[in-house]
Amino acid sequence: MTDPQVALSMLGIFIVLVFLGFPIAFTLMAMGIMFGYYAFYDEGRMWRAFNRLGEDAGLWEQWSLWVQGFFNNRIFDLFVNQTFTVMSNEVLTAIPLFLFMGYIVERANIVDRLFTTLNIAAKGLPGSMGIAALITCALFATATGIVGAVVTLMGLLALPAMLKARYNTSFAAGIICAGGTLGILIPPSIMLIVYAASSGVSIVRLYAAALYPSLVLVGLYLAYIIGRSIIQPSFAPKPTKEEVPDMPVGQLLWMLATSLFPLAFLILAVLGSILFGLATPTEAASIGALGGIILAIAYRAMTFERLRESVYLTVRTTAMVCWLFVGSYTFSSVFSYLGGEHLISEFVMSFNLTPFQFLIMAQLIIFLLGWPLEWSEIIIIFVPIFLPLLPLFGIDPLFFGILVALNLQTSFLTPPMAMSAYYLKGIAPPEVQLTHIFKGVLPYLGMVFIAMAMMYQFPQIVFSLPEAIYGR
Amino acid sequence: MISYIKFADALSGWFGKAFAWLIILMTAGTSYEVFMRYVLNKPTPWALDVSFIMYGTLFMMGGAYTLSLGGHVRGDFLYRLWKPRTQAWVDLVLYMIFFFPGVTALIFAGWKYAARSWSYAEVSVNSPAGIPIYQFKTIIVAAGILLFIQGIAQVMRCIIAIRNNEWMVAKKDVLETEELLIKQASESKKDDH
Amino acid sequence: APAVLAQAPIQMRMQTSWPAANIWQQFAQNYADRVEAMSGGRISVDVLPAGAIVGAFQVMDACSDGILDAAHSVPPYWYGKSKASSLFGTGPVYGGDAINLLAWFNEGGGDELYRELTQDILGLNVVGRLGYPMPLQPFGWFKGEVNTVADLQGFRYRTVGLAADLLQKMGMSVAQLPGGEIVPAMERGVIDAFEFNNPTSDRQFGAQDVAKNYYLGSYHQATETIEYIFNKDFLDDLDDDLRAIVMHSVEAATLKNIGFALDSYSADLKALVEEDNVILHQTSDEILDAQLQAWTELEAELMAEDPFMKKVLDSQRAWNERTAYYQIMNDGNASTARAYEHVFPGRLNQG
Ligand code: NA
Ligand code: NA
C-alpha cells in the first residue's frame, strides 16, 4: 500500500470507529498516533543508539535502549506540538467567552418576558403565537448559541401556551425545534468560529457573510408560519382574550423596552463591534459576558449559584469542543503527512464534476452526515476534507462555509440524532409524540434547502455585507 | 474499585472546576484590555498572551472533568441503543487500545516538550512582553496525568457495568438547562402515575 | 514510512512558515528544485506550506524533534526561545544591508554564533543557514497617515523579533503574528497596523484591502534574511555528496531568488499604486531618527542583559565598522538614486 492509500484507510477506519460510540476526541487522537507511528517509522533513526551498541553491552542496556528506540518515534512530538497549537489558537479563545455569555443569559429569566411581550405585540397577525415563539427562539438562540436550552425552555413555555390556544401539535412543535436551532447559525455563533478555525477563513468575514442568510432563513420560517396559518386557520387559531390579554400601547412599549431591547442591544453591541472592527471577537465576547451578567443582575436573576453553574458548564463545553480539535489537528497532520489529501483530490477530480455538481455532492454528504452526527464533529472532522478541493472547483471557502452552516441546521432536526426533537420530547406533555415533532419539523428542512438554493442563485446575499465592510 | 472511581471523579472534578474559574479572570482581563485599548488608547502588551493562556489552561484542565461526566462527544446513535453491558465491553476495549496510548504520549512527550521549554525559560513569541509559557506547556503534562487517572476510573466503570449491566454514573453537580428540565419533566410525569 | 527500497529517493519534508499563496513558497520551491536536480533525483523535496504539519512559529521545534527534516523560515519566529535569535536578521542597524549580514554569517563568524546559540545554549538538534537577503523592509500599512512619533502611540502593530521590542519602546503595542494571520487579524481588530515584508507578499495577503497608506523606508528590520533549518540527524545521515548538495543549494537558491524577487517585488509595488490605489509614503525623518535612537537604547539593554547577545552584537558591530564603511565610502556620492534621477527625471517624486 502506498502512503496516500494508508491515509485513506485511516479515514475509512475512523469513520467505522465513530459508529462504535467511543468519545471521538480520543478516537481521533489514537488514530493520529497509530497511523503517525507508521508514517514516521524509521528504523535507522529510532534505534540509532541501540544499533551503535557494542558487542559487550549488557542485557539491561540493550533492553532499555531498544525500548527507548521504540518510543523514539516523532509522532509523539508532533502530537504534543499539535496539542499546543490548539492551546494557543487565538481564534478559539472566543469560544469559552461566548459559551459563558450564553450560559449567563440563559439563566437571566428572560424568555418568559420576551415571549409574553412578543405574543401581545404580534397579536393582530395570523399565527401570532407562532411568530412570537419563533422570534423569541431566534433572539434567545442568538444571544446564547446553545440549542438545548432554547428548545427546552421554549418547550416548557411556548409549547403549552400554543397547545392551550388549540394550535396543531406538529405545527407548534416544529416552530420550537427549528427556531431553537437558529442559534448555531446567526452570528455571533460558535459554529462559525469553529469553521473559521478549521478552514482559516476570517471569522469576522464569516460573521458578516452569515448575517443576511440568517435573516433570509428566519424570514422564510416566518413566511411559512404566516402562510400556513392563513391557509389552514385551524392550525393556528386566534388566541382569546384570556390567553393573550390586550394591552395599551404605552404599556406594551414599556414591556418591549424592558424585555426585547436589552437583549437586542446586547446582541447588536457584540455583533456590531465585531463587524465594524471595533473589537476582536474575543474582546466582544468578554464584553458580551459582562453585559450578560449585568442583564441578569438587572432582572434579579443573578445568584452565586447561577454564576457557579455557568462557570462549570463553560469549562465542560469548552473542553468538549477543544479536545475534539486536539484530536483532529493531530489526525489531519498525519493525514496530510501521508499525502491523503492528494489522493482525495485526484479521486474527486477523476469524476470530472462541474463546480455545481461538486457543490451538490459535498452538501449532500454533509446533510447525510448530519443524520447521525452533530455539527461539531462534522465541521471539525469532515468539512476539512472538502476544503482543499474548493480551489480546484473555484469555490470560495467563505461561501462554502455559509452553505455548510445553513445545511447543518438540519443536523438537529433529522433522525436518528435529532437533538432538538429529543430535547423537546423530553419536556413536552406525553401526548406530544416524536412523530408529531418530526412531522412538524419537515417543512423547515425544505425551508433550509430553499435558503441554500437562494444563496447559490444570488450569492450576493452572502458576499455583499463582507464586501461592503472589508472591501473584497 | 468504587472508592477509586469516586476518588478519580472528585480529583478530576476538583481540578476542572478550580480551573473553570479562569473564565471569570478571562472575562475581567479581556474587558480591562477593551477599556485600556479603546477608551484610553493604551493597549496592554500582555492581553493577547494572557487570554490564550487562560483559554488553553481552562480547556486542557477541564478534559478529565468532562470525561468523568461523560461529556466528550460520541457518535452514539447506535451506541445508545445497546444495553449497558455491550456498551461497556466496547468501551473497555477502546479505552485500552485508543485512550491510554494517546494519553500516555501526552504525558511523556509533553514532559520532554515542557522540559525543553523550562530549560531556556521560554516566553511567548506573540508579543515582546515576555510572558512565560513554560508553565503553560507543562499544562499538557498535567492534563495528561489527570486524564490517565480518570481513564483508569472509566475502565473500572466498564468492568462494573459488564458485571451489573448498569452504569455507575458520576454525580453531576451542575446540569445543562435541558438536562435539568428534562429530568424535572420526567420526574413530574412519574409523580402523576 | 517503512520499507524504503534501495533505489527510492530520500524524502526531505520541508515546511515553510508561509501560506501556500506567498511568493516565499516559490523561494522554497526554487531551493527544492535545485536539490532535486543536482542530486539527480536521489533526494526528493516535499515543500509544504505553514500549517500543513505544524504552525508557522513551530518549525524550529519541529525540525529539532525531527517532525520536519527542514524548514524555510526567518529567525525571529523562534524568538520566544531566545531574543538572540532575532540578531540573525532583525537587530540593531549598523549601516550594512542584508547582503552584508549574510556575508557576516558566512565569512564573519556568524554561522558559528548561530550554531552556539541553537545547539549549545538552547540544546536544539538543528543546523541552520541563512539565505535570501531581503531588501530593507517597509514600515508597513496604516489606515491613516503617521508622520510623527506621537502619531504612533496606542497602535497595536504587527511586526516580529526585536523590531517588536523596538516599536514597543516607541509607544506602540506590538503583536507578533505569522504572515498568514495578519490580514484576518486586521479584520478582526486584533491589530490596527502592520508590516510584513515586501510589496509582493503584502499584496498577496491582501494588505491593500485593509489599509491604504504604505510607508516605505524604515530601520525596524533593515537586514533580514531567509533562514533554512535542518534537522541535524537528517543531515548527518546523508552521504557526503548529498549533504553538500543540500547545503550548497541554499547558496544557489539565494542567487536565484534575488532576481526572482526583484522582478516580482517591483511589479507589485507598481500594481499596488496603479491598480489598488495605495498611497505610498516615505517614513518621516522624525520616525527614522527615533528608530535609530531606540535601537541604540535597546542595544545597550540587550548587551547588559545577556553575555551571548553582547558577543553577537560586538561581532556584528566590528564587522560592520569595516565592511559597511567600505560599502558606503565606495559608493560615495555616486548613488543609484542620482543615476536614476538623471535618466528618469522626476519619477522618484511621483507616488
Ligand atoms: Na441529525
Ligand atoms: Na517584517
Coordinates of N, CA and C in Angstrom, one line a residue, chain B residues 60-190:
Chain B
M60 N -7.8 22.5 28.8 CA -7.0 21.3 29.0 C -7.3 20.7 30.4
M61 N -7.4 21.6 31.4 CA -7.6 21.0 32.7 C -9.0 20.6 32.9
G62 N -9.9 21.0 32.0 CA -11.3 20.5 32.1 C -11.5 19.2 31.4
G63 N -10.5 18.7 30.7 CA -10.7 17.5 29.9 C -11.1 16.2 30.7
A64 N -10.4 16.0 31.9 CA -10.7 14.9 32.7 C -12.0 15.0 33.4
Y65 N -12.3 16.3 33.8 CA -13.6 16.5 34.5 C -14.8 16.2 33.5
T66 N -14.6 16.7 32.2 CA -15.6 16.4 31.2 C -15.7 14.9 31.0
L67 N -14.6 14.2 31.0 CA -14.6 12.7 30.8 C -15.3 12.1 31.9
S68 N -15.1 12.5 33.1 CA -15.7 11.9 34.3 C -17.3 12.0 34.2
L69 N -17.7 13.0 33.5 CA -19.2 13.2 33.4 C -19.7 12.7 32.1
G70 N -18.8 12.0 31.3 CA -19.3 11.5 30.0 C -19.6 12.6 29.1
G71 N -18.9 13.7 29.2 CA -19.3 14.9 28.4 C -18.6 15.0 27.0
H72 N -17.6 14.1 26.7 CA -16.9 14.2 25.4 C -17.9 13.6 24.4
V73 N -18.0 14.3 23.3 CA -19.0 14.0 22.3 C -18.7 12.6 21.7
R74 N -19.7 11.8 21.5 CA -19.7 10.5 20.9 C -20.6 10.4 19.7
G75 N -20.2 9.6 18.8 CA -21.1 9.3 17.7 C -22.0 8.2 18.1
D76 N -23.0 8.5 19.0 CA -23.6 7.5 19.8 C -25.0 7.0 19.3
F77 N -25.3 7.2 18.0 CA -26.7 6.9 17.6 C -26.9 5.4 17.6
L78 N -25.8 4.6 17.5 CA -26.0 3.2 17.7 C -25.8 2.8 19.1
Y79 N -24.6 3.4 19.6 CA -24.2 3.1 21.0 C -25.3 3.1 22.0
R80 N -26.1 4.2 21.9 CA -27.1 4.4 22.9 C -28.2 3.4 22.9
L81 N -28.3 2.6 21.8 CA -29.4 1.6 21.7 C -28.9 0.3 22.4
W82 N -27.6 0.2 22.6 CA -27.1 -1.1 23.1 C -27.4 -1.2 24.6
K83 N -27.4 -2.4 25.2 CA -27.5 -2.5 26.6 C -26.2 -2.2 27.3
P84 N -26.2 -1.7 28.5 CA -25.0 -1.2 29.2 C -23.9 -2.2 29.1
R85 N -24.2 -3.5 29.1 CA -23.1 -4.5 29.1 C -22.3 -4.4 27.8
T86 N -23.0 -4.3 26.7 CA -22.4 -4.3 25.4 C -21.6 -2.9 25.3
Q87 N -22.2 -1.9 25.7 CA -21.5 -0.6 25.7 C -20.2 -0.7 26.5
A88 N -20.3 -1.3 27.6 CA -19.1 -1.4 28.5 C -18.0 -2.2 27.9
W89 N -18.4 -3.3 27.2 CA -17.3 -4.1 26.5 C -16.6 -3.3 25.5
V90 N -17.4 -2.6 24.6 CA -16.8 -1.8 23.6 C -16.0 -0.8 24.1
D91 N -16.5 -0.1 25.1 CA -15.7 1.0 25.8 C -14.4 0.5 26.4
L92 N -14.5 -0.7 27.0 CA -13.3 -1.2 27.7 C -12.2 -1.5 26.7
V93 N -12.6 -2.1 25.6 CA -11.6 -2.4 24.6 C -11.0 -1.1 24.0
L94 N -11.9 -0.2 23.7 CA -11.4 1.0 23.1 C -10.6 1.9 24.0
Y95 N -10.9 1.9 25.3 CA -10.1 2.6 26.3 C -8.7 2.0 26.2
M96 N -8.6 0.7 26.2 CA -7.2 0.1 26.2 C -6.5 0.4 24.9
I97 N -7.1 0.3 23.8 CA -6.3 0.5 22.5 C -6.3 1.9 22.1
F98 N -7.2 2.7 22.4 CA -7.3 4.1 22.0 C -6.9 5.1 23.0
F99 N -7.4 5.0 24.2 CA -7.3 6.1 25.1 C -5.9 6.1 25.7
F100 N -5.5 5.0 26.3 CA -4.3 5.1 27.1 C -3.0 5.4 26.2
P101 N -2.9 4.8 25.0 CA -1.7 5.2 24.3 C -1.6 6.7 24.1
G102 N -2.7 7.3 23.7 CA -2.7 8.8 23.4 C -2.4 9.6 24.7
V103 N -3.0 9.2 25.7 CA -2.9 10.0 27.0 C -1.5 9.8 27.5
T104 N -0.9 8.6 27.4 CA 0.4 8.3 27.9 C 1.4 9.1 27.0
A105 N 1.2 9.2 25.8 CA 2.0 10.0 24.9 C 2.0 11.5 25.3
L106 N 0.8 11.9 25.7 CA 0.6 13.3 26.2 C 1.5 13.6 27.4
I107 N 1.6 12.6 28.3 CA 2.4 12.8 29.5 C 3.9 12.8 29.1
F108 N 4.3 11.8 28.4 CA 5.8 11.6 28.3 C 6.3 12.6 27.2
A109 N 5.7 12.7 26.1 CA 6.2 13.6 25.1 C 5.9 15.0 25.5
G110 N 4.8 15.2 26.3 CA 4.6 16.6 26.9 C 5.7 16.9 27.8
W111 N 6.1 16.0 28.6 CA 7.2 16.2 29.5 C 8.5 16.7 28.8
K112 N 8.8 16.0 27.8 CA 10.0 16.4 27.0 C 9.9 17.8 26.5
Y113 N 8.6 18.1 25.9 CA 8.4 19.4 25.3 C 8.4 20.5 26.4
A114 N 7.8 20.2 27.5 CA 7.8 21.2 28.6 C 9.2 21.4 29.2
A115 N 9.9 20.3 29.3 CA 11.2 20.4 30.0 C 12.1 21.3 29.1
R116 N 12.1 21.1 27.8 CA 12.9 21.9 27.0 C 12.6 23.4 27.1
S117 N 11.3 23.6 27.2 CA 10.8 25.0 27.3 C 11.3 25.6 28.7
W118 N 11.3 24.8 29.7 CA 11.8 25.3 31.0 C 13.3 25.6 30.9
S119 N 14.0 24.7 30.1 CA 15.5 24.8 30.1 C 15.9 26.2 29.6
Y120 N 15.1 26.8 28.7 CA 15.5 28.1 28.3 C 14.5 29.2 28.6
A121 N 13.7 28.8 29.7 CA 12.7 29.8 30.2 C 11.9 30.5 29.1
E122 N 11.3 29.7 28.3 CA 10.7 30.2 27.1 C 9.6 31.2 27.4
V123 N 9.5 32.2 26.6 CA 8.4 33.2 26.7 C 7.6 33.2 25.4
S124 N 6.4 33.8 25.5 CA 5.6 33.8 24.3 C 6.2 34.5 23.2
V125 N 6.0 34.0 22.0 CA 6.6 34.7 20.8 C 5.6 35.7 20.3
N126 N 4.4 35.7 20.8 CA 3.4 36.6 20.2 C 3.5 38.1 20.6
S127 N 4.3 38.4 21.6 CA 4.5 39.8 22.0 C 5.8 40.0 22.6
P128 N 6.3 41.2 22.7 CA 7.6 41.4 23.3 C 7.4 41.6 24.9
A129 N 6.2 41.3 25.4 CA 6.0 41.5 26.8 C 6.8 40.4 27.6
G130 N 7.2 39.3 27.0 CA 8.0 38.3 27.7 C 7.1 37.5 28.6
I131 N 5.9 37.2 28.2 CA 5.0 36.4 29.1 C 5.5 34.9 29.0
P132 N 5.9 34.4 30.2 CA 6.4 33.0 30.2 C 5.4 32.0 29.7
I133 N 5.9 31.0 29.0 CA 4.9 29.9 28.6 C 5.4 28.5 28.9
Y134 N 6.5 28.4 29.6 CA 6.9 27.1 30.0 C 5.9 26.4 31.0
Q135 N 5.4 27.3 31.9 CA 4.3 26.7 32.8 C 3.1 26.3 32.0
F136 N 2.8 27.0 30.9 CA 1.7 26.7 30.1 C 1.9 25.4 29.4
K137 N 3.1 25.2 28.9 CA 3.4 23.9 28.2 C 3.3 22.8 29.2
T138 N 3.6 23.0 30.5 CA 3.5 22.0 31.5 C 2.1 21.5 31.7
I139 N 1.1 22.4 31.4 CA -0.3 22.0 31.5 C -0.6 20.8 30.7
I140 N 0.1 20.6 29.6 CA -0.1 19.4 28.7 C 0.2 18.1 29.6
V141 N 1.2 18.2 30.3 CA 1.6 17.0 31.2 C 0.5 16.8 32.3
A142 N 0.2 17.9 32.9 CA -0.8 17.9 34.0 C -2.2 17.3 33.5
A143 N -2.6 17.8 32.3 CA -3.9 17.4 31.8 C -3.8 15.9 31.4
G144 N -2.6 15.5 30.9 CA -2.4 14.1 30.6 C -2.5 13.2 31.8
I145 N -1.9 13.6 32.9 CA -1.9 12.8 34.2 C -3.4 12.7 34.7
L146 N -4.1 13.8 34.7 CA -5.5 13.8 35.1 C -6.3 12.8 34.3
L147 N -6.1 12.9 33.0 CA -6.9 12.0 32.1 C -6.5 10.6 32.3
F148 N -5.2 10.3 32.6 CA -4.8 9.0 32.9 C -5.5 8.4 34.1
I149 N -5.5 9.2 35.2 CA -6.1 8.8 36.4 C -7.6 8.6 36.2
Q150 N -8.3 9.5 35.5 CA -9.7 9.4 35.2 C -10.0 8.2 34.3
G151 N -9.0 8.0 33.3 CA -9.2 6.8 32.4 C -9.3 5.5 33.1
I152 N -8.4 5.4 34.2 CA -8.5 4.1 35.0 C -9.9 4.0 35.6
A153 N -10.4 5.1 36.1 CA -11.7 5.1 36.7 C -12.8 4.7 35.7
Q154 N -12.6 5.2 34.4 CA -13.6 4.8 33.4 C -13.5 3.3 33.1
V155 N -12.3 2.8 33.1 CA -12.1 1.4 32.8 C -12.9 0.6 33.9
M156 N -12.7 1.0 35.2 CA -13.4 0.4 36.3 C -14.9 0.5 36.1
R157 N -15.3 1.6 35.6 CA -16.8 1.8 35.4 C -17.2 0.7 34.4
C158 N -16.4 0.5 33.3 CA -16.7 -0.5 32.3 C -16.9 -1.9 33.0
I159 N -15.9 -2.2 33.8 CA -15.9 -3.5 34.5 C -17.1 -3.7 35.3
I160 N -17.5 -2.7 36.0 CA -18.7 -2.8 36.9 C -19.9 -2.9 36.0
A161 N -19.9 -2.2 34.9 CA -21.1 -2.2 34.0 C -21.2 -3.6 33.4
I162 N -20.0 -4.2 33.1 CA -20.1 -5.6 32.5 C -20.7 -6.6 33.5
R163 N -20.3 -6.4 34.7 CA -20.8 -7.2 35.8 C -22.3 -7.0 36.0
N164 N -22.7 -5.8 36.2 CA -24.0 -5.5 36.7 C -25.0 -5.1 35.5
N165 N -24.5 -4.9 34.3 CA -25.3 -4.4 33.2 C -26.0 -3.1 33.6
E166 N -25.3 -2.3 34.4 CA -25.8 -1.0 34.7 C -24.6 0.0 34.9
W167 N -24.7 1.2 34.4 CA -23.6 2.1 34.5 C -23.6 2.8 35.9
M168 N -22.3 2.9 36.4 CA -22.2 3.7 37.6 C -21.9 5.1 37.2
V169 N -22.9 6.0 37.2 CA -22.8 7.3 36.7 C -22.3 8.3 37.7
A170 N -21.4 9.2 37.2 CA -20.9 10.2 38.1 C -22.0 11.1 38.6
K171 N -21.8 11.6 39.8 CA -22.8 12.6 40.3 C -22.5 13.9 39.6
K172 N -23.5 14.4 38.9 CA -23.3 15.7 38.2 C -23.7 16.8 39.2
D173 N -22.8 17.7 39.4 CA -23.1 18.8 40.3 C -23.9 19.9 39.6
V174 N -23.7 20.0 38.3 CA -24.4 21.1 37.5 C -24.9 20.4 36.3
L175 N -26.2 20.6 36.0 CA -26.8 20.1 34.8 C -27.0 21.2 33.8
E176 N -26.9 20.8 32.5 CA -27.3 21.7 31.5 C -28.8 22.0 31.6
T177 N -29.2 23.2 31.2 CA -30.6 23.5 31.4 C -31.5 22.5 30.8
E178 N -31.2 21.9 29.6 CA -32.1 21.0 29.0 C -32.1 19.7 29.8
E179 N -30.9 19.3 30.4 CA -30.9 18.1 31.2 C -31.8 18.3 32.4
L180 N -31.6 19.4 33.0 CA -32.3 19.7 34.3 C -33.8 19.7 34.0
L181 N -34.2 20.4 32.9 CA -35.7 20.5 32.6 C -36.3 19.1 32.2
I182 N -35.5 18.4 31.5 CA -36.0 17.1 31.0 C -36.1 16.2 32.3
K183 N -35.1 16.3 33.2 CA -35.1 15.5 34.4 C -36.4 15.8 35.2
Q184 N -36.6 17.1 35.4 CA -37.7 17.6 36.2 C -39.0 17.1 35.5
A185 N -39.1 17.2 34.2 CA -40.3 16.8 33.5 C -40.6 15.3 33.7
S186 N -39.5 14.5 33.6 CA -39.7 13.0 33.7 C -40.1 12.7 35.1
E187 N -39.5 13.4 36.1 CA -39.9 13.2 37.5 C -41.4 13.5 37.8
S188 N -41.8 14.6 37.2 CA -43.2 15.0 37.5 C -44.1 14.1 36.8
K189 N -43.7 13.5 35.6 CA -44.5 12.5 34.9 C -44.7 11.3 35.8
K190 N -43.5 10.9 36.4 CA -43.6 9.7 37.3 C -44.5 10.0 38.5

